[in-house]
Amino acid sequence: MHELSIVQDLLKLCETNALKNNATKIHKVEISVGKLSGVEPHYIQIAFDTFKKGTICDETQLIAKLQDVVILCQDCSYEGEITENIFICPKCKSNNIKVTQGEDLMLMHLEMS
């Protein structure tokens, strides 16, 4: 379960940002989890709740938003979400596409005081 190491890195990132901003408490952490990231939001939540104890994030609420897959067609310039794992342009049926969103895990927002 690689979510454990991801959460440990996330907590370090939160602590670093808090120190840079002279914050003593983090209230909310918002992350974006791409559908193709290989990360399960449920397991991220469990790991976060387990590892946050005794850190600056001890009372922090984690919000994990699932990011849909967005493609860009290299042939017709269509850009939009795909809902199924069929990597073909819905407009021109080309398979010459590039995934532009939905592969990453990103820290989007921190609320701290």
mmCIF file of C-alpha atoms in Angstrom:
data_model
loop_
_atom_site.group_PDB
_atom_site.id
_atom_site.type_symbol
_atom_site.label_atom_id
_atom_site.label_comp_id
_atom_site.label_asym_id
_atom_site.label_seq_id
_atom_site.Cartn_x
_atom_site.Cartn_y
_atom_site.Cartn_z
ATOM 1 C CA MET A 1 0.000 0.000 0.000
ATOM 2 C CA HIS A 2 1.992 2.986 -1.299
ATOM 3 C CA GLU A 3 -0.596 5.369 0.151
ATOM 4 C CA LEU A 4 1.305 5.189 3.451
ATOM 5 C CA SER A 5 4.457 6.754 2.011
ATOM 6 C CA ILE A 6 2.379 9.294 0.092
ATOM 7 C CA VAL A 7 0.680 10.410 3.310
ATOM 8 C CA GLN A 8 4.011 10.634 5.128
ATOM 9 C CA ASP A 9 5.291 12.942 2.367
ATOM 10 C CA LEU A 10 2.036 14.924 2.473
ATOM 11 C CA LEU A 11 2.398 15.469 6.231
ATOM 12 C CA LYS A 12 6.005 16.638 5.755
ATOM 13 C CA LEU A 13 4.837 19.049 3.061
ATOM 14 C CA CYS A 14 2.123 20.397 5.372
ATOM 15 C CA GLU A 15 4.615 20.899 8.193
ATOM 16 C CA THR A 16 7.063 22.667 5.863
ATOM 17 C CA ASN A 17 4.350 25.026 4.608
ATOM 18 C CA ALA A 18 3.172 25.727 8.151
ATOM 19 C CA LEU A 19 6.709 26.619 9.257
ATOM 20 C CA LYS A 20 7.189 28.944 6.269
ATOM 21 C CA ASN A 21 3.942 30.730 7.152
ATOM 22 C CA ASN A 22 4.431 30.794 10.949
ATOM 23 C CA ALA A 23 1.324 28.647 11.388
ATOM 24 C CA THR A 24 0.798 26.439 14.415
ATOM 25 C CA LYS A 25 -2.243 24.533 13.238
ATOM 26 C CA ILE A 26 -3.520 23.164 9.946
ATOM 27 C CA HIS A 27 -7.299 23.007 9.740
ATOM 28 C CA LYS A 28 -7.897 21.584 6.279
ATOM 29 C CA VAL A 29 -5.874 19.834 3.572
ATOM 30 C CA GLU A 30 -7.372 19.478 0.114
ATOM 31 C CA ILE A 31 -5.829 17.133 -2.429
ATOM 32 C CA SER A 32 -6.717 16.177 -5.975
ATOM 33 C CA VAL A 33 -6.424 12.467 -6.778
ATOM 34 C CA GLY A 34 -6.355 11.621 -10.464
ATOM 35 C CA LYS A 35 -8.371 8.597 -11.555
ATOM 36 C CA LEU A 36 -5.249 7.265 -13.293
ATOM 37 C CA SER A 37 -2.863 8.074 -10.415
ATOM 38 C CA GLY A 38 -2.999 4.567 -8.971
ATOM 39 C CA VAL A 39 -3.927 6.054 -5.594
ATOM 40 C CA GLU A 40 -7.089 5.085 -3.733
ATOM 41 C CA PRO A 41 -8.691 8.069 -1.916
ATOM 42 C CA HIS A 42 -10.168 5.734 0.708
ATOM 43 C CA TYR A 43 -6.730 4.381 1.648
ATOM 44 C CA ILE A 44 -5.258 7.901 1.637
ATOM 45 C CA GLN A 45 -7.933 8.904 4.172
ATOM 46 C CA ILE A 46 -7.210 5.929 6.420
ATOM 47 C CA ALA A 47 -3.448 6.501 6.295
ATOM 48 C CA PHE A 48 -3.862 10.245 6.901
ATOM 49 C CA ASP A 49 -6.087 9.662 9.929
ATOM 50 C CA THR A 50 -3.539 7.180 11.298
ATOM 51 C CA PHE A 51 -0.344 9.181 10.748
ATOM 52 C CA LYS A 52 -1.609 12.691 11.557
ATOM 53 C CA LYS A 53 -1.721 11.945 15.290
ATOM 54 C CA GLY A 54 0.918 13.941 17.153
ATOM 55 C CA THR A 55 1.665 16.213 14.181
ATOM 56 C CA ILE A 56 0.623 19.733 13.241
ATOM 57 C CA CYS A 57 -2.203 18.016 11.331
ATOM 58 C CA ASP A 58 -3.578 16.265 14.422
ATOM 59 C CA GLU A 59 -7.037 17.861 14.034
ATOM 60 C CA THR A 60 -6.897 18.411 10.282
ATOM 61 C CA GLN A 61 -9.710 17.526 7.918
ATOM 62 C CA LEU A 62 -8.511 15.850 4.718
ATOM 63 C CA ILE A 63 -10.583 16.434 1.606
ATOM 64 C CA ALA A 64 -9.660 14.207 -1.324
ATOM 65 C CA LYS A 65 -11.314 15.180 -4.590
ATOM 66 C CA LEU A 66 -11.250 12.730 -7.464
ATOM 67 C CA GLN A 67 -9.913 14.268 -10.697
ATOM 68 C CA ASP A 68 -11.472 12.992 -13.909
ATOM 69 C CA VAL A 69 -9.350 12.058 -16.897
ATOM 70 C CA VAL A 70 -9.059 14.848 -19.464
ATOM 71 C CA ILE A 71 -7.618 14.236 -22.920
ATOM 72 C CA LEU A 72 -6.383 16.434 -25.743
ATOM 73 C CA CYS A 73 -6.696 15.059 -29.255
ATOM 74 C CA GLN A 74 -3.578 15.746 -31.283
ATOM 75 C CA ASP A 75 -5.549 15.447 -34.536
ATOM 76 C CA CYS A 76 -8.712 17.532 -34.071
ATOM 77 C CA SER A 77 -7.782 19.537 -30.900
ATOM 78 C CA TYR A 78 -10.760 18.208 -28.930
ATOM 79 C CA GLU A 79 -10.207 18.607 -25.211
ATOM 80 C CA GLY A 80 -12.522 17.071 -22.665
ATOM 81 C CA GLU A 81 -13.197 14.423 -20.065
ATOM 82 C CA ILE A 82 -13.473 10.758 -20.830
ATOM 83 C CA THR A 83 -15.667 8.682 -18.567
ATOM 84 C CA GLU A 84 -14.570 5.222 -19.621
ATOM 85 C CA ASN A 85 -11.111 3.754 -20.046
ATOM 86 C CA ILE A 86 -11.385 4.048 -23.811
ATOM 87 C CA PHE A 87 -8.580 6.332 -24.904
ATOM 88 C CA ILE A 88 -10.037 7.391 -28.231
ATOM 89 C CA CYS A 89 -11.161 10.892 -29.154
ATOM 90 C CA PRO A 90 -14.964 10.992 -28.910
ATOM 91 C CA LYS A 91 -15.096 13.597 -31.674
ATOM 92 C CA CYS A 92 -12.887 12.203 -34.471
ATOM 93 C CA LYS A 93 -12.219 8.661 -33.141
ATOM 94 C CA SER A 94 -8.428 9.147 -33.288
ATOM 95 C CA ASN A 95 -6.177 7.382 -30.814
ATOM 96 C CA ASN A 96 -3.575 10.161 -31.141
ATOM 97 C CA ILE A 97 -4.454 11.675 -27.790
ATOM 98 C CA LYS A 98 -2.613 13.034 -24.785
ATOM 99 C CA VAL A 99 -3.844 12.770 -21.195
ATOM 100 C CA THR A 100 -3.675 16.292 -19.719
ATOM 101 C CA GLN A 101 -5.343 15.700 -16.340
ATOM 102 C CA GLY A 102 -6.133 12.762 -14.121
ATOM 103 C CA GLU A 103 -2.750 11.102 -13.662
ATOM 104 C CA ASP A 104 -1.467 13.100 -10.693
ATOM 105 C CA LEU A 105 -1.908 13.506 -6.979
ATOM 106 C CA MET A 106 -1.660 17.169 -6.048
ATOM 107 C CA LEU A 107 -1.891 19.274 -2.920
ATOM 108 C CA MET A 108 -4.461 21.893 -3.855
ATOM 109 C CA HIS A 109 -5.178 23.884 -0.708
ATOM 110 C CA LEU A 110 -4.094 24.272 2.909
ATOM 111 C CA GLU A 111 -6.022 26.155 5.597
ATOM 112 C CA MET A 112 -3.818 27.053 8.541
ATOM 113 C CA SER A 113 -3.534 29.486 11.402
#
